[in-house]
Amino acid sequence: MGLISNKIHRGNLQPGDHIYSFRKWKSYSHHGIFVESDKVIHYTKTRKEEPANKLRRRPACKKCGFDRKVHRGVVISCLDCFLSGYELYRFDYEVPYHHFLFKRSGTCSTGSCDDPAAVISRATALLNSQDGFGDYNLLENNCECFAIYCKTGKHMSEQACSAKLTIRAVAQAILDQNSGRLLEDVRVHDPDNYMNLKEKIDKLIPLPLNEIIAILGKLNENEEDVEELETMEK
């Protein structure tokens, strides 16, 4: 377990390890389960995508036969195909809370994992299943979800959770800033309505962004709609 980095040499891998590799600019990572010697079971996009330039299409791996344009869903490949030229890391389980707080999302969990035999059994069963791991979804059903499920029998994605929280935080920051701008604008141009609007915005801030937009839109409508809104708030 490393506080700074989970980087690991391939010679130190153990069957059943949850491994991952950061991709371009470390903007995301690809996850899988190391099963034996040089083999990794991992989950890829299930929908076929035509290459933008067919001349640049990579041939199938001479070592394991893996072809990323043909093999989809739950696949097995050599470690080199899994890494695709990037560095190797091992996902940590049962990390203490203070450790978790300082780690990047998608690199560790406070939860416990099952024994290697159970992990490999789950991964192999999904590999051999006709349905695999279902349809790929970047936020709800991705390679990290697959690896965590194989390790724990539970479904979640740290990367997806982090992305959702980031989007929410950015939206909230924009809302906070722009609500301040709105209030200042109304204070100057419509001072009689300033306090009324401020009270409403203070009540709205905890609500989801789409609800806030809908309610503020109603404030620009006629008095009947405003009265209806006030009744709803009660």
Short mmCIF file of C-alpha atoms in Angstrom, two decimals:
data_model
loop_
_atom_site.label_atom_id
_atom_site.label_comp_id
_atom_site.label_asym_id
_atom_site.label_seq_id
_atom_site.Cartn_x
_atom_site.Cartn_y
_atom_site.Cartn_z
CA MET A 1 0.00 0.00 0.00
CA GLY A 2 1.54 3.32 -1.06
CA LEU A 3 0.44 6.69 0.25
CA ILE A 4 1.94 8.59 -2.68
CA SER A 5 1.74 6.06 -5.50
CA ASN A 6 0.28 2.61 -6.16
CA LYS A 7 2.77 1.90 -8.93
CA ILE A 8 3.90 -1.72 -9.01
CA HIS A 9 6.35 -3.82 -11.01
CA ARG A 10 4.70 -6.57 -13.04
CA GLY A 11 6.90 -9.14 -11.34
CA ASN A 12 5.21 -8.34 -8.01
CA LEU A 13 1.66 -8.93 -9.22
CA GLN A 14 -0.43 -11.67 -7.61
CA PRO A 15 -3.38 -13.53 -9.21
CA GLY A 16 -6.61 -11.73 -8.32
CA ASP A 17 -4.99 -8.28 -8.08
CA HIS A 18 -7.11 -5.32 -9.19
CA ILE A 19 -4.82 -3.37 -11.48
CA TYR A 20 -5.19 -0.15 -13.43
CA SER A 21 -3.30 2.10 -15.79
CA PHE A 22 -3.69 5.83 -16.32
CA ARG A 23 -4.31 6.88 -19.90
CA LYS A 24 -3.67 10.18 -21.71
CA TRP A 25 -2.55 12.96 -19.36
CA LYS A 26 -3.84 10.82 -16.46
CA SER A 27 -7.32 12.09 -17.26
CA TYR A 28 -8.79 8.63 -16.64
CA SER A 29 -7.67 5.07 -15.93
CA HIS A 30 -8.41 1.60 -17.28
CA HIS A 31 -9.03 -1.20 -14.73
CA GLY A 32 -8.86 -4.98 -14.82
CA ILE A 33 -8.18 -8.18 -12.90
CA PHE A 34 -4.80 -9.88 -13.17
CA VAL A 35 -5.54 -13.61 -13.34
CA GLU A 36 -2.32 -15.49 -14.06
CA SER A 37 1.15 -15.18 -15.60
CA ASP A 38 0.57 -12.56 -18.29
CA LYS A 39 -3.25 -12.51 -18.50
CA VAL A 40 -5.71 -9.77 -17.53
CA ILE A 41 -9.51 -9.89 -17.67
CA HIS A 42 -10.96 -6.44 -18.21
CA TYR A 43 -14.09 -4.70 -19.44
CA THR A 44 -14.18 -2.55 -22.57
CA LYS A 45 -16.79 -0.60 -24.52
CA THR A 46 -19.56 -2.83 -25.85
CA ARG A 47 -20.64 -0.63 -28.75
CA LYS A 48 -18.76 -0.94 -32.02
CA GLU A 49 -17.09 2.26 -33.16
CA GLU A 50 -15.66 2.73 -36.63
CA PRO A 51 -12.08 4.02 -36.57
CA ALA A 52 -11.73 7.58 -37.84
CA ASN A 53 -8.88 6.41 -40.09
CA LYS A 54 -8.92 2.72 -40.96
CA LEU A 55 -5.29 2.91 -42.07
CA ARG A 56 -4.27 3.58 -38.45
CA ARG A 57 -6.15 0.55 -37.10
CA ARG A 58 -3.84 -1.56 -34.92
CA PRO A 59 -3.47 -5.21 -35.89
CA ALA A 60 -4.37 -7.99 -33.45
CA CYS A 61 -1.71 -8.70 -30.82
CA LYS A 62 0.69 -11.40 -32.00
CA LYS A 63 1.16 -12.63 -28.44
CA CYS A 64 -2.45 -12.96 -27.20
CA GLY A 65 -4.59 -12.31 -30.28
CA PHE A 66 -6.42 -9.40 -28.67
CA ASP A 67 -7.92 -6.96 -31.17
CA ARG A 68 -9.45 -3.88 -29.51
CA LYS A 69 -11.69 -3.22 -32.53
CA VAL A 70 -13.13 -6.74 -32.52
CA HIS A 71 -13.10 -7.96 -28.93
CA ARG A 72 -15.62 -6.05 -26.83
CA GLY A 73 -17.25 -6.22 -23.41
CA VAL A 74 -15.47 -8.53 -20.97
CA VAL A 75 -12.20 -9.61 -22.62
CA ILE A 76 -8.95 -11.35 -21.77
CA SER A 77 -5.61 -10.11 -23.04
CA CYS A 78 -1.93 -10.05 -22.21
CA LEU A 79 -0.70 -7.45 -19.74
CA ASP A 80 0.95 -5.40 -22.50
CA CYS A 81 -2.35 -5.04 -24.37
CA PHE A 82 -4.06 -4.01 -21.14
CA LEU A 83 -1.41 -1.38 -20.39
CA SER A 84 -1.30 -0.11 -23.98
CA GLY A 85 2.11 1.43 -23.34
CA TYR A 86 1.22 3.09 -20.02
CA GLU A 87 2.41 2.40 -16.46
CA LEU A 88 1.06 -0.29 -14.13
CA TYR A 89 -0.65 0.37 -10.78
CA ARG A 90 -2.41 -1.81 -8.21
CA PHE A 91 -5.71 -0.73 -6.61
CA ASP A 92 -5.61 -0.80 -2.78
CA TYR A 93 -8.36 -2.15 -0.52
CA GLU A 94 -8.96 -1.75 3.23
CA VAL A 95 -7.14 1.58 3.34
CA PRO A 96 -7.62 3.76 6.46
CA TYR A 97 -9.83 6.85 6.17
CA HIS A 98 -6.93 9.32 6.42
CA HIS A 99 -5.14 7.45 3.63
CA PHE A 100 -8.25 7.48 1.42
CA LEU A 101 -8.67 11.26 1.77
CA PHE A 102 -5.24 11.93 0.28
CA LYS A 103 -5.51 9.49 -2.62
CA ARG A 104 -6.78 10.18 -6.10
CA SER A 105 -10.22 8.79 -6.95
CA GLY A 106 -10.18 5.39 -8.63
CA THR A 107 -7.04 4.19 -6.82
CA CYS A 108 -8.23 2.74 -3.50
CA SER A 109 -11.17 1.79 -1.28
CA THR A 110 -11.83 1.49 2.44
CA GLY A 111 -13.80 -1.70 1.75
CA SER A 112 -12.47 -5.23 2.08
CA CYS A 113 -12.05 -7.59 -0.86
CA ASP A 114 -12.60 -11.31 -1.32
CA ASP A 115 -9.91 -13.97 -1.60
CA PRO A 116 -8.11 -14.30 -4.98
CA ALA A 117 -9.90 -17.53 -5.94
CA ALA A 118 -13.32 -15.87 -5.60
CA VAL A 119 -12.12 -12.79 -7.51
CA ILE A 120 -10.79 -14.83 -10.42
CA SER A 121 -13.91 -16.99 -10.40
CA ARG A 122 -16.16 -13.91 -10.80
CA ALA A 123 -14.00 -12.44 -13.55
CA THR A 124 -13.85 -15.75 -15.44
CA ALA A 125 -17.60 -16.31 -15.10
CA LEU A 126 -18.30 -12.88 -16.60
CA LEU A 127 -15.78 -13.53 -19.37
CA ASN A 128 -17.57 -16.76 -20.30
CA SER A 129 -21.09 -15.36 -19.84
CA GLN A 130 -23.13 -14.50 -22.91
CA ASP A 131 -24.31 -11.27 -21.26
CA GLY A 132 -20.88 -10.39 -19.89
CA PHE A 133 -21.10 -7.33 -17.64
CA GLY A 134 -23.98 -5.72 -19.53
CA ASP A 135 -23.81 -2.61 -21.69
CA TYR A 136 -20.87 -0.29 -21.12
CA ASN A 137 -21.67 3.12 -19.65
CA LEU A 138 -18.92 5.61 -18.85
CA LEU A 139 -20.45 6.71 -15.54
CA GLU A 140 -22.67 3.84 -14.43
CA ASN A 141 -21.09 0.62 -15.75
CA ASN A 142 -17.43 0.93 -16.65
CA CYS A 143 -14.14 -0.95 -16.31
CA GLU A 144 -13.65 0.18 -12.70
CA CYS A 145 -17.17 -1.04 -11.81
CA PHE A 146 -16.22 -4.41 -13.31
CA ALA A 147 -12.95 -4.72 -11.38
CA ILE A 148 -14.51 -3.65 -8.07
CA TYR A 149 -17.38 -6.09 -8.60
CA CYS A 150 -14.92 -8.93 -9.22
CA LYS A 151 -13.01 -8.01 -6.04
CA THR A 152 -15.96 -7.38 -3.72
CA GLY A 153 -19.22 -8.51 -5.32
CA LYS A 154 -20.39 -4.88 -5.06
CA HIS A 155 -21.03 -2.36 -7.83
CA MET A 156 -19.52 1.14 -7.74
CA SER A 157 -17.06 3.43 -9.50
CA GLU A 158 -14.83 5.89 -7.66
CA GLN A 159 -13.97 7.71 -10.90
CA ALA A 160 -17.64 8.15 -11.78
CA CYS A 161 -18.49 9.35 -8.27
CA SER A 162 -15.65 11.87 -8.40
CA ALA A 163 -16.77 13.12 -11.82
CA LYS A 164 -20.35 13.63 -10.63
CA LEU A 165 -19.20 15.47 -7.49
CA THR A 166 -16.89 17.68 -9.55
CA ILE A 167 -19.69 18.59 -11.96
CA ARG A 168 -21.99 19.34 -9.03
CA ALA A 169 -19.35 21.48 -7.30
CA VAL A 170 -18.64 23.46 -10.47
CA ALA A 171 -22.36 24.00 -11.09
CA GLN A 172 -22.83 25.11 -7.47
CA ALA A 173 -19.90 27.54 -7.69
CA ILE A 174 -21.32 29.05 -10.89
CA LEU A 175 -24.76 29.28 -9.29
CA ASP A 176 -23.39 30.99 -6.16
CA GLN A 177 -21.49 33.54 -8.25
CA ASN A 178 -24.33 34.24 -10.67
CA SER A 179 -27.00 34.49 -7.97
CA GLY A 180 -24.85 37.21 -6.42
CA ARG A 181 -24.69 38.98 -9.78
CA LEU A 182 -28.46 38.67 -10.17
CA LEU A 183 -29.13 40.13 -6.73
CA GLU A 184 -26.78 43.06 -7.33
CA ASP A 185 -28.43 43.75 -10.69
CA VAL A 186 -31.92 43.68 -9.13
CA ARG A 187 -30.76 45.83 -6.20
CA VAL A 188 -29.76 48.55 -8.66
CA HIS A 189 -32.57 48.29 -11.20
CA ASP A 190 -35.52 47.01 -9.13
CA PRO A 191 -34.77 47.78 -5.47
CA ASP A 192 -38.38 47.23 -4.38
CA ASN A 193 -38.12 43.56 -5.38
CA TYR A 194 -34.61 42.99 -3.99
CA MET A 195 -35.44 41.59 -0.55
CA ASN A 196 -38.21 39.38 -1.91
CA LEU A 197 -35.85 37.86 -4.48
CA LYS A 198 -33.02 37.45 -1.95
CA GLU A 199 -35.27 35.49 0.41
CA LYS A 200 -36.34 33.19 -2.42
CA ILE A 201 -32.78 32.58 -3.61
CA ASP A 202 -31.66 31.76 -0.06
CA LYS A 203 -34.36 29.06 0.02
CA LEU A 204 -33.51 27.79 -3.46
CA ILE A 205 -29.74 27.31 -3.11
CA PRO A 206 -29.96 23.80 -1.54
CA LEU A 207 -32.20 22.54 -4.38
CA PRO A 208 -30.92 20.78 -7.54
CA LEU A 209 -29.82 23.17 -10.30
CA ASN A 210 -32.61 22.22 -12.73
CA GLU A 211 -35.28 22.97 -10.10
CA ILE A 212 -33.70 26.33 -9.31
CA ILE A 213 -33.73 27.33 -12.98
CA ALA A 214 -37.36 26.29 -13.35
CA ILE A 215 -38.48 28.22 -10.25
CA LEU A 216 -36.52 31.37 -11.12
CA GLY A 217 -38.07 31.23 -14.58
CA LYS A 218 -41.50 31.37 -12.97
CA LEU A 219 -40.57 34.55 -11.11
CA ASN A 220 -40.54 36.37 -14.45
CA GLU A 221 -44.08 35.25 -15.26
CA ASN A 222 -47.36 36.85 -14.19
CA GLU A 223 -48.62 37.31 -10.65
CA GLU A 224 -50.81 34.19 -10.80
CA ASP A 225 -47.73 32.02 -11.29
CA VAL A 226 -45.88 33.78 -8.49
CA GLU A 227 -48.76 33.13 -6.10
CA GLU A 228 -48.83 29.47 -7.18
CA LEU A 229 -45.10 29.25 -6.48
CA GLU A 230 -45.50 30.72 -3.01
CA THR A 231 -48.25 28.19 -2.25
CA MET A 232 -45.97 25.33 -3.38
CA GLU A 233 -43.14 26.58 -1.16
CA LYS A 234 -45.41 26.44 1.90
#
